[in-house]
Amino acid sequence: MAGRGRGDGSTRCPACGHPLLVQWVGDTAAVKARVDLPAANARRPYPQAHQRRTPDDLVWCLPRLPFRPLRLRWTHHRHPPDCPHQHLTTHRCTTEPTTLF
């Protein structure tokens, strides 16, 4: 079906078609994260993601573990700068809307 993911929360942006990972992150107080889903071998180090973020943005850590679904993790001020996982920020669609409402 169009728009359905692979069961891991992945989908595509309806405006630009970019692959996204959309999921609720957290157990007690959850936040719905919508991030660009890069290729598994793409390097996304924490320091670069931290520089790209905005004041209203969070940086998410995405470990790709064998035999596990994709699951975003919170990052915080003590997150190791040399963490080997991918680090993602919120998806920012650059495509202009095609409808007025």
Coordinates of N, CA and C in Angstrom, one line a residue:
M1 N 0.8 -1.2 0.0 CA 0.0 0.0 0.0 C 0.9 1.2 0.0
A2 N 0.4 2.3 -0.7 CA 1.2 3.5 -0.7 C 1.1 4.2 0.7
G3 N 2.3 4.7 1.1 CA 2.3 5.4 2.4 C 2.6 4.5 3.6
R4 N 2.5 3.2 3.4 CA 2.8 2.3 4.5 C 4.2 1.9 4.6
G5 N 4.8 1.8 5.8 CA 6.2 1.5 6.0 C 6.4 0.0 6.0
R6 N 7.6 -0.3 6.5 CA 8.0 -1.7 6.6 C 7.7 -2.3 8.0
G7 N 6.9 -1.6 8.7 CA 6.6 -2.1 10.1 C 7.6 -1.6 11.1
D8 N 8.5 -0.7 10.7 CA 9.5 -0.2 11.7 C 9.2 1.3 11.9
G9 N 8.1 1.8 11.5 CA 7.8 3.2 11.6 C 8.3 4.1 10.5
S10 N 8.8 3.4 9.4 CA 9.3 4.2 8.3 C 8.2 4.5 7.3
T11 N 8.2 5.7 6.7 CA 7.2 6.1 5.8 C 7.9 7.1 4.9
R12 N 7.2 7.8 4.1 CA 7.7 8.9 3.2 C 6.9 10.2 3.5
C13 N 7.6 11.3 3.3 CA 7.0 12.6 3.5 C 6.0 12.8 2.4
P14 N 4.8 13.2 2.7 CA 3.8 13.3 1.6 C 4.1 14.5 0.7
A15 N 4.9 15.5 1.1 CA 5.2 16.6 0.3 C 6.4 16.4 -0.6
C16 N 7.5 15.9 0.0 CA 8.7 15.8 -0.8 C 9.1 14.4 -1.1
G17 N 8.5 13.4 -0.5 CA 8.8 12.0 -0.8 C 10.0 11.4 -0.1
H18 N 10.7 12.2 0.8 CA 11.9 11.8 1.4 C 11.5 10.7 2.5
P19 N 12.4 9.6 2.6 CA 12.1 8.6 3.6 C 12.2 9.2 5.0
L20 N 11.2 8.8 5.8 CA 11.1 9.3 7.2 C 11.0 8.1 8.2
L21 N 11.4 8.4 9.4 CA 11.1 7.5 10.5 C 10.2 8.3 11.5
V22 N 9.0 7.8 11.7 CA 8.1 8.5 12.6 C 7.7 7.5 13.7
Q23 N 8.0 7.9 15.0 CA 7.7 7.1 16.1 C 7.6 7.9 17.4
W24 N 6.9 7.3 18.4 CA 6.8 7.9 19.7 C 8.1 7.5 20.5
V25 N 8.8 8.4 21.1 CA 10.0 8.2 21.8 C 9.8 8.5 23.3
G26 N 10.1 7.6 24.1 CA 9.9 7.8 25.6 C 8.9 6.8 26.2
D27 N 9.0 6.6 27.5 CA 8.1 5.7 28.1 C 7.1 6.5 29.0
T28 N 7.6 7.4 29.8 CA 6.7 8.1 30.7 C 6.1 9.3 30.0
A29 N 6.9 10.2 29.4 CA 6.4 11.3 28.6 C 7.0 11.2 27.2
A30 N 6.1 10.8 26.3 CA 6.6 10.5 24.9 C 6.5 11.7 24.0
V31 N 7.4 11.8 23.1 CA 7.4 12.8 22.0 C 7.4 12.1 20.7
K32 N 6.5 12.6 19.8 CA 6.5 12.0 18.5 C 7.6 12.6 17.6
A33 N 8.5 11.8 17.2 CA 9.7 12.3 16.5 C 9.4 11.9 15.0
R34 N 9.8 12.9 14.1 CA 9.7 12.7 12.7 C 11.1 13.1 12.1
V35 N 11.9 12.1 11.7 CA 13.3 12.4 11.3 C 13.5 11.8 9.9
D36 N 14.5 12.4 9.2 CA 14.9 11.8 7.9 C 15.5 10.4 8.2
L37 N 15.2 9.5 7.4 CA 15.8 8.1 7.5 C 16.9 7.9 6.5
P38 N 18.1 8.0 6.9 CA 19.2 7.9 6.0 C 19.5 6.4 5.7
A39 N 20.3 6.2 4.7 CA 20.8 4.8 4.4 C 21.5 4.2 5.6
A40 N 21.5 2.9 5.8 CA 22.1 2.3 6.9 C 23.6 2.6 7.0
N41 N 24.3 2.8 5.9 CA 25.7 3.0 6.0 C 26.1 4.5 6.0
A42 N 25.1 5.4 6.0 CA 25.4 6.8 6.0 C 26.0 7.2 7.4
R43 N 27.1 8.0 7.4 CA 27.6 8.5 8.7 C 26.9 9.7 9.1
R44 N 26.4 9.7 10.3 CA 25.7 10.9 10.9 C 26.2 11.1 12.3
P45 N 27.4 11.7 12.4 CA 28.0 11.8 13.8 C 27.2 12.8 14.6
Y46 N 27.3 12.7 15.9 CA 26.6 13.5 16.9 C 27.0 15.0 16.8
P47 N 28.3 15.3 16.8 CA 28.7 16.8 16.7 C 28.0 17.5 15.6
Q48 N 28.0 16.9 14.4 CA 27.4 17.6 13.2 C 25.9 17.7 13.4
A49 N 25.2 16.7 13.9 CA 23.8 16.8 14.2 C 23.5 17.9 15.2
H50 N 24.3 18.0 16.2 CA 24.1 18.9 17.3 C 24.2 20.4 16.7
Q51 N 25.1 20.6 15.8 CA 25.3 21.9 15.1 C 24.1 22.2 14.2
R52 N 23.5 21.2 13.6 CA 22.4 21.4 12.6 C 21.1 21.7 13.3
R53 N 21.0 21.3 14.6 CA 19.7 21.5 15.3 C 19.3 22.9 15.5
T54 N 18.0 23.2 15.7 CA 17.6 24.5 16.1 C 17.3 24.5 17.6
P55 N 17.0 25.7 18.2 CA 16.7 25.7 19.6 C 15.4 24.9 19.9
D56 N 14.5 24.7 19.0 CA 13.3 24.0 19.2 C 13.4 22.5 18.7
D57 N 14.6 22.1 18.5 CA 14.8 20.8 17.9 C 15.6 19.9 18.9
L58 N 15.4 18.6 18.8 CA 16.1 17.6 19.5 C 17.0 16.8 18.6
V59 N 18.1 16.2 19.1 CA 18.9 15.3 18.3 C 18.6 13.9 18.8
W60 N 18.4 13.0 17.9 CA 18.0 11.6 18.2 C 19.2 10.7 17.8
C61 N 19.4 9.7 18.6 CA 20.4 8.6 18.3 C 19.6 7.4 17.8
L62 N 20.1 6.9 16.6 CA 19.5 5.8 16.0 C 20.4 4.6 15.9
P63 N 20.5 3.7 16.9 CA 21.3 2.5 16.7 C 20.6 1.5 15.8
R64 N 21.4 0.9 14.9 CA 20.8 -0.1 14.0 C 21.4 -1.4 14.5
L65 N 20.6 -2.1 15.3 CA 21.0 -3.3 16.0 C 20.5 -4.5 15.2
P66 N 21.2 -5.6 15.1 CA 20.8 -6.7 14.3 C 19.5 -7.4 15.0
F67 N 18.6 -7.8 14.2 CA 17.4 -8.5 14.7 C 16.5 -7.6 15.6
R68 N 16.6 -6.3 15.4 CA 15.8 -5.4 16.2 C 15.2 -4.3 15.3
P69 N 14.0 -3.9 15.6 CA 13.4 -2.8 14.8 C 14.1 -1.5 15.1
L70 N 14.0 -0.5 14.2 CA 14.6 0.8 14.4 C 13.9 1.4 15.6
R71 N 14.7 2.0 16.5 CA 14.2 2.6 17.7 C 15.0 3.8 18.0
L72 N 14.4 5.0 18.0 CA 15.1 6.2 18.3 C 15.4 6.3 19.8
R73 N 16.5 6.9 20.2 CA 16.8 7.1 21.6 C 17.1 8.6 21.8
W74 N 16.7 9.1 23.0 CA 17.0 10.5 23.4 C 18.5 10.7 23.5
T75 N 18.9 11.9 23.2 CA 20.3 12.3 23.5 C 20.2 13.4 24.6
H76 N 21.3 13.6 25.2 CA 21.4 14.6 26.3 C 22.7 15.2 26.4
H77 N 23.0 16.1 27.3 CA 24.3 16.8 27.4 C 25.4 15.8 27.7
R78 N 25.2 14.7 28.2 CA 26.3 13.7 28.5 C 26.4 12.7 27.4
H79 N 25.7 12.8 26.2 CA 25.8 11.9 25.1 C 27.3 11.9 24.6
P80 N 27.9 10.7 24.4 CA 29.3 10.7 24.0 C 29.4 11.3 22.6
P81 N 30.3 12.2 22.4 CA 30.5 12.8 21.0 C 31.0 11.8 20.0
D82 N 31.6 10.7 20.4 CA 32.1 9.7 19.5 C 31.2 8.5 19.4
C83 N 29.9 8.7 19.7 CA 29.0 7.6 19.6 C 28.9 7.1 18.2
P84 N 29.0 5.8 17.9 CA 29.1 5.3 16.6 C 27.7 5.2 15.8
H85 N 26.6 5.5 16.5 CA 25.3 5.4 15.8 C 25.0 6.7 15.0
Q86 N 24.0 6.6 14.2 CA 23.5 7.7 13.4 C 22.8 8.7 14.3
H87 N 22.9 10.0 14.1 CA 22.3 11.0 14.9 C 21.5 11.9 14.0
L88 N 20.2 12.1 14.3 CA 19.2 12.7 13.4 C 18.5 13.8 14.0
T89 N 18.1 14.8 13.2 CA 17.3 15.9 13.7 C 15.9 15.8 13.0
T90 N 15.0 16.7 13.4 CA 13.7 16.7 12.8 C 13.7 16.9 11.3
H91 N 12.8 16.3 10.6 CA 12.7 16.4 9.2 C 12.2 17.8 8.9
R92 N 12.8 18.5 8.0 CA 12.4 19.8 7.5 C 12.1 19.7 6.0
C93 N 10.9 19.7 5.6 CA 10.5 19.6 4.2 C 10.7 20.9 3.5
T94 N 11.4 20.8 2.4 CA 11.8 22.0 1.7 C 10.8 22.3 0.5
T95 N 9.9 21.3 0.3 CA 9.0 21.4 -0.9 C 7.8 22.4 -0.5
E96 N 7.5 23.3 -1.4 CA 6.4 24.2 -1.2 C 5.1 23.4 -1.3
P97 N 4.1 23.7 -0.5 CA 2.8 23.0 -0.6 C 2.1 23.3 -1.9
T98 N 1.4 22.3 -2.4 CA 0.7 22.4 -3.7 C -0.7 22.8 -3.6
T99 N -1.3 22.8 -2.3 CA -2.7 23.2 -2.1 C -2.7 24.4 -1.2
L100 N -3.9 25.1 -1.3 CA -4.0 26.3 -0.4 C -4.5 25.9 1.0
F101 N -5.1 24.7 1.2 CA -5.6 24.4 2.5 C -5.5 22.9 2.7

